[in-house]
Structure formats: C-alpha cells, structure tokens
Amino acid sequence: QLRAELLLARHMVFASDAMKKLALLVYRVAPKNVSVLLTGASGTGKERIANAIVAGSCRSDRPFIRFNCAAIPRELAEAELFGHARGAFTGAVKARPGLFRQAHEGTILLDEVGELDLSTQGKLLRVLQEGQIRPVGEDRDQLVDVRAIAATHRDLKAEVSAGRFREDLFYRLHVIEVKVPSLDERPDDIPVLVSHFLNLYQERFGTGPLIVPPPLRERLLTGPYPGNVRELEHRIERIVALSSGGVADDAALAEPSADQPEDASLFGLRERVEAYERGLLVQELVRCRNNRSEAARRLGVARVTLLEKLKKYGI
C-alpha cells in the first residue's frame, strides 16, 4: 500500500481513502502489459493517472505519446494516429510515421477516445488486436508494439448502445477500468489540494505567503466544484494572482455579471500575464541575491527595463 501511494503521489496530491484505493489499483495494473480504460468526469486527473501507470510500468523509459482525440478534425485523426505516405492527401508534402509508430515499444494515451468516429475506431481495433498499422496511402502494414491507455468522460456503454462506439473496441479497451472519483466523492482531498495550489501559485507569482480569511477558506473547502480538481486549481490561481498586501482577496472569486463588458473580467489574459511576469522577476532576484544587473542579464532585458518593471509591480 505504501509503495502504491508513493507511486501515485509523484503525480497527484491526495489524502482520501478513495484515492488510496485507486493508488493500489494503479500500482497493481501498471506493470501488467494490458490495455487500461480511465473513466471519470472532466478535471479529475485522468492524464495524471496515466502518467503514474506509465511510471510504474516496464515501459517507463520508452516513448509515452499523448493524443487528444477531440482536438483534431475527424478526417485527419487516422493520418495522425497511423501516419501517411507523401502525397496521400492534399497537404501531405512528406511522409509521416504517425503516433503509433512514434510510440513503438512504449505507451500511447488516447484521451477522449469516445470522440473518434466509427471508421477510425475500426482501424484502432485492428492495431490493438494485431499490432499492425497501415499508414494512409500505403499498401503495406507495419508492425508496432504499443501499450494503449484510453481515457474518456463519456459513458462508453451508453455510447455502444446508441451505436456511436464499437462494442468490440469497448471490450478491447476495457480490460482494466480505472474509475477516477470526482472531487465530490473525495472531499478529504480538498484541504490538501487547497494548500498545495496555494503554495504552488504563491511561489510561481512571487507573492509570498498569503493570509486566507476564514470566510474565504470556508468557501474553498466546501466548494462545490463541478469542474473538479481543474476548477479548484483555477480558483486558487485566480485568488493568488489578484491578491495584494499579503491577504487573499475574496473578491477574486466573484464572476462578472452578464451585463458587464468583456474587459471587466477580473481575471483576463493581461492579469494572468502580469501575475506570471511578477513571479518570474521575484524568482530571478532571489537567485541573483538581489543583484539587479545580473537578474536583467539572465532575463535577457536591459537593466532600465528591469527597473521599470520592478517599479510597476512594487517589488
């Protein structure tokens, strides 16, 4: 159990019994060369679970390729996964090996696998069953040795019943299912996650320790968090970036009302960039023991530019 928790703790922060049970399952399945299906709501950390599985596997020192099935047009997914020959379609000016070929002897993560169209699902099934791919425009198969980890927030059984996902592919991927619980199912993790993200963004933004007033801490600890860990992290990032005077700002959690103009958002791109830039300046000054000339050199800016930014951020 301790080995299991240490493996998962390299990739996730947790304290709940639910995650300790999940850690043991990950530890047991990681060394086995079987397909794994990661299920759970968006923002629960499925990709981090995949990282832990790979780290605990015999393929940990081999390629680990990630592919988001929802991030590319369906007509290009096949070429991206299996490769293509030169001239196979418009724009194919040179041959590409494809992600499965790049992952040879390693692991591929098929994130949001439920978004693949039925045609590509059929070709994926052949790869998983026979270990062979055929690049688009080629007439010969290529052998590949790849362990597949798939992830989805969809109910694939329901997708199978609706005819949107192949039943044979579902069972090929569903050798081991690892269901990642939502944050509502593991409330004991919220306090440790809050502390973790506060420390992370205080260091990143160079704000120093923040005092979190009890009402704000209560709101953070009770949620709700429909977006799970991802939503919690973004809330903490927002609070730290917009707080000043060493006290966390409760107003940072306020959402702009519908009648506010877009530029009235409390946490737009400019605020994010400035908070990150301030953190970089503080970190570099610490490394250079407040030698501003050396900090400017390391940052690649003129000393006068550095002084202007320090004045701007009150550093």
XYZ file of C-alpha atoms in Angstrom:
315
model
C 0.000 0.000 0.000
C 2.824 2.405 0.831
C 4.568 1.712 -2.486
C 1.268 2.288 -4.268
C 0.653 5.630 -2.570
C 4.223 6.771 -3.216
C 3.854 5.952 -6.922
C 0.648 7.965 -7.298
C 1.878 10.773 -5.017
C 4.582 11.594 -7.575
C 1.787 12.711 -9.888
C -1.187 13.706 -7.721
C -1.951 15.244 -4.321
C -4.413 13.255 -2.217
C -5.293 12.115 1.286
C -8.681 10.386 0.931
C -9.360 6.680 1.294
C -10.920 6.668 -2.174
C -7.657 7.797 -3.762
C -5.601 5.386 -1.640
C -7.703 2.524 -3.036
C -7.201 3.929 -6.520
C -3.438 4.122 -5.897
C -3.368 0.395 -5.073
C -5.227 -0.449 -8.291
C -2.833 1.707 -10.329
C 0.154 0.057 -8.646
C -1.161 -3.420 -9.458
C -2.084 -2.755 -13.068
C 0.931 -0.608 -14.018
C 3.443 -3.464 -14.541
C 0.940 -5.595 -16.492
C 1.031 -5.156 -20.260
C -2.741 -4.739 -20.630
C -4.988 -2.034 -22.002
C -6.434 0.341 -19.419
C -9.576 2.464 -19.698
C -9.586 5.569 -17.489
C -13.090 6.864 -16.794
C -14.408 9.767 -14.764
C -15.638 13.328 -15.084
C -13.588 16.060 -16.724
C -10.986 17.654 -14.477
C -10.497 14.665 -12.164
C -6.897 13.998 -13.249
C -7.144 11.069 -15.676
C -3.989 12.116 -17.519
C -2.049 12.177 -14.245
C -3.259 8.656 -13.515
C -1.948 7.656 -16.953
C 1.419 9.197 -16.054
C 1.530 7.094 -12.881
C 0.678 3.912 -14.795
C 3.491 4.550 -17.261
C 5.946 5.407 -14.459
C 5.191 2.080 -12.768
C 5.396 0.024 -15.955
C 8.252 -1.824 -17.636
C 7.933 0.722 -20.464
C 8.689 3.728 -18.260
C 11.903 4.501 -20.161
C 10.267 4.152 -23.568
C 8.206 6.725 -25.534
C 4.961 7.952 -23.996
C 2.787 9.597 -26.649
C -0.388 11.528 -25.826
C -3.171 12.083 -28.346
C -6.337 14.090 -27.698
C -8.949 12.502 -29.949
C -11.207 15.562 -29.624
C -8.554 18.101 -30.612
C -8.181 17.202 -34.287
C -10.709 17.020 -37.163
C -12.049 13.510 -37.638
C -10.819 13.296 -41.222
C -7.234 13.842 -40.030
C -7.291 11.539 -36.989
C -6.408 8.425 -38.985
C -3.339 10.036 -40.575
C -2.254 11.463 -37.220
C -2.514 8.091 -35.469
C -1.259 5.735 -38.169
C 0.851 8.006 -40.361
C 0.615 8.724 -44.078
C 2.605 8.492 -47.261
C 3.807 11.511 -49.185
C 1.011 12.820 -51.403
C -1.636 10.669 -49.683
C -3.897 13.732 -49.489
C -3.773 17.463 -50.103
C -1.081 18.999 -47.947
C 0.817 15.750 -47.343
C 4.097 17.107 -48.717
C 6.154 14.459 -46.913
C 5.575 11.108 -45.253
C 4.887 10.996 -41.509
C 5.252 7.955 -39.257
C 2.157 8.556 -37.114
C 1.796 8.484 -33.343
C 1.572 4.711 -33.003
C 4.869 4.350 -34.813
C 6.409 7.024 -32.595
C 5.157 5.126 -29.536
C 6.705 1.821 -30.677
C 7.759 -0.250 -27.629
C 6.199 2.407 -25.406
C 2.727 3.642 -24.470
C 0.070 5.775 -26.129
C -2.649 7.680 -24.265
C -5.835 8.078 -26.293
C -7.512 10.920 -24.423
C -11.253 11.389 -25.048
C -11.313 8.172 -27.075
C -15.098 8.398 -27.258
C -14.756 11.241 -29.761
C -13.268 9.035 -32.518
C -15.522 8.327 -35.497
C -16.586 4.739 -36.225
C -14.224 4.333 -39.181
C -11.161 5.278 -37.138
C -12.417 3.105 -34.280
C -12.306 0.091 -36.597
C -8.710 0.776 -37.590
C -7.769 1.344 -33.948
C -9.256 -2.032 -33.027
C -7.070 -3.739 -35.642
C -3.949 -2.112 -34.216
C -4.782 -3.180 -30.674
C -5.624 -6.761 -31.700
C -2.933 -7.461 -34.296
C -0.228 -4.906 -33.588
C -0.272 -3.687 -37.190
C -0.849 -0.269 -38.716
C -1.264 0.786 -42.308
C -0.372 4.433 -42.989
C -2.783 6.370 -45.200
C -1.705 5.965 -48.832
C 0.486 2.901 -48.145
C -0.235 -0.660 -49.311
C 1.839 -2.475 -46.675
C 1.332 -2.998 -42.971
C 3.857 -2.071 -40.308
C 4.302 -3.894 -37.013
C 4.099 -1.884 -33.776
C 4.360 -2.849 -30.125
C 2.375 -0.286 -28.148
C 0.507 -0.398 -24.858
C -2.745 1.566 -25.043
C -4.276 3.639 -22.279
C -7.604 5.245 -23.168
C -9.428 7.959 -21.252
C -12.936 9.339 -21.523
C -15.526 11.306 -19.571
C -18.315 9.658 -21.569
C -20.307 6.571 -20.606
C -18.959 4.263 -23.318
C -21.531 1.553 -22.555
C -24.259 4.074 -23.362
C -22.329 5.121 -26.472
C -22.210 1.474 -27.566
C -25.976 1.128 -27.059
C -26.523 4.289 -29.115
C -24.367 2.940 -31.942
C -21.718 5.653 -31.591
C -18.950 3.408 -30.245
C -17.933 -0.051 -31.392
C -18.734 -2.767 -28.898
C -15.687 -4.860 -29.842
C -13.386 -1.850 -29.342
C -15.015 -1.104 -25.992
C -14.231 -4.572 -24.671
C -10.710 -4.433 -26.121
C -10.027 -1.214 -24.214
C -11.984 -2.266 -21.142
C -9.566 -4.984 -19.995
C -8.965 -2.950 -16.841
C -11.174 0.021 -15.932
C -9.790 2.648 -13.580
C -12.576 4.991 -12.498
C -11.234 8.274 -11.137
C -13.615 9.650 -8.472
C -14.899 13.197 -8.694
C -13.921 15.751 -6.054
C -17.397 15.430 -4.519
C -16.630 11.750 -3.888
C -13.356 12.538 -2.096
C -13.900 15.710 -0.034
C -10.969 14.764 2.234
C -8.660 15.719 -0.632
C -9.885 19.325 -0.828
C -7.857 20.725 2.130
C -4.571 19.213 0.900
C -5.277 20.384 -2.655
C -6.022 23.919 -1.455
C -2.731 24.033 0.470
C -0.829 22.553 -2.470
C -2.154 25.028 -5.037
C -1.739 27.990 -2.684
C 1.943 27.125 -2.237
C 2.370 26.446 -5.951
C 0.973 29.779 -7.145
C 2.472 31.829 -4.328
C 5.872 30.626 -5.498
C 5.043 30.984 -9.186
C 3.702 34.522 -8.855
C 6.212 35.597 -6.212
C 3.562 36.879 -3.807
C 4.922 35.295 -0.646
C 2.617 33.589 1.898
C -0.965 34.841 1.844
C -3.330 35.097 4.790
C -6.588 33.410 3.771
C -9.516 34.907 5.729
C -11.766 32.263 7.380
C -14.836 33.016 5.192
C -12.773 32.560 2.021
C -11.126 29.388 3.342
C -14.566 28.003 4.178
C -15.753 28.702 0.641
C -12.687 26.992 -0.783
C -13.093 23.943 1.428
C -16.794 23.457 0.760
C -16.982 24.108 -2.981
C -18.929 22.997 -4.903
C -16.534 22.080 -7.717
C -18.426 20.783 -10.752
C -15.194 21.134 -12.729
C -13.353 19.016 -10.133
C -9.623 19.495 -9.418
C -9.121 21.625 -12.519
C -11.734 24.126 -11.309
C -10.250 24.183 -7.803
C -6.780 24.875 -9.202
C -8.032 27.722 -11.387
C -9.837 29.309 -8.435
C -6.646 29.258 -6.366
C -4.616 30.628 -9.269
C -7.098 33.446 -9.657
C -7.069 34.321 -5.956
C -3.272 34.397 -5.684
C -2.823 36.382 -8.892
C -5.283 39.099 -7.888
C -4.481 39.379 -4.180
C -2.265 42.092 -2.736
C -0.973 43.206 0.659
C -0.390 39.643 1.837
C -4.105 38.883 2.199
C -6.089 36.640 -0.159
C -8.825 38.608 -1.887
C -12.321 37.137 -1.597
C -13.468 39.352 -4.481
C -11.239 37.325 -6.806
C -13.862 34.565 -6.772
C -16.612 36.871 -7.992
C -17.782 36.200 -11.512
C -18.504 39.125 -13.864
C -22.228 39.660 -14.303
C -23.909 39.229 -17.668
C -24.299 42.988 -18.178
C -20.604 43.711 -17.635
C -18.429 44.342 -20.692
C -15.881 41.655 -21.538
C -12.952 43.798 -20.444
C -14.432 43.983 -16.944
C -13.434 40.374 -16.273
C -11.436 40.060 -13.075
C -9.037 37.520 -14.490
C -8.324 38.094 -18.145
C -5.203 37.442 -20.178
C -3.473 40.656 -19.072
C -3.875 39.840 -15.376
C -2.555 36.306 -15.901
C 0.478 37.511 -17.846
C 1.311 40.245 -15.330
C 0.985 37.871 -12.373
C 3.270 35.361 -14.053
C 5.785 38.065 -15.032
C 5.868 39.364 -11.454
C 6.618 35.865 -10.198
C 9.480 35.441 -12.672
C 11.029 38.736 -11.583
C 10.886 37.809 -7.906
C 12.355 34.355 -8.527
C 15.241 35.737 -10.576
C 16.055 38.395 -7.985
C 16.161 35.710 -5.300
C 18.524 33.592 -7.425
C 20.768 36.602 -8.047
C 20.642 37.727 -4.394
C 19.004 40.985 -5.458
C 21.769 41.791 -7.975
C 19.593 43.646 -10.478
C 22.202 43.859 -13.224
C 22.744 40.095 -13.079
C 18.975 39.475 -12.993
C 18.498 41.662 -16.076
C 21.233 39.756 -17.883
C 19.726 36.382 -17.019
C 16.275 37.553 -18.093
C 17.622 38.952 -21.353
C 16.400 42.526 -20.825
C 18.088 45.884 -20.334
C 18.659 46.936 -16.729
C 16.471 50.007 -17.206
C 13.645 47.743 -18.427
C 14.004 45.578 -15.352
C 13.907 48.623 -13.065
C 10.729 49.858 -14.771
C 9.028 46.504 -14.230
C 10.113 46.356 -10.588
C 8.600 49.789 -10.079
C 5.427 48.760 -11.892
C 4.891 45.716 -9.654
C 6.073 47.390 -6.462
C 8.958 44.944 -5.958
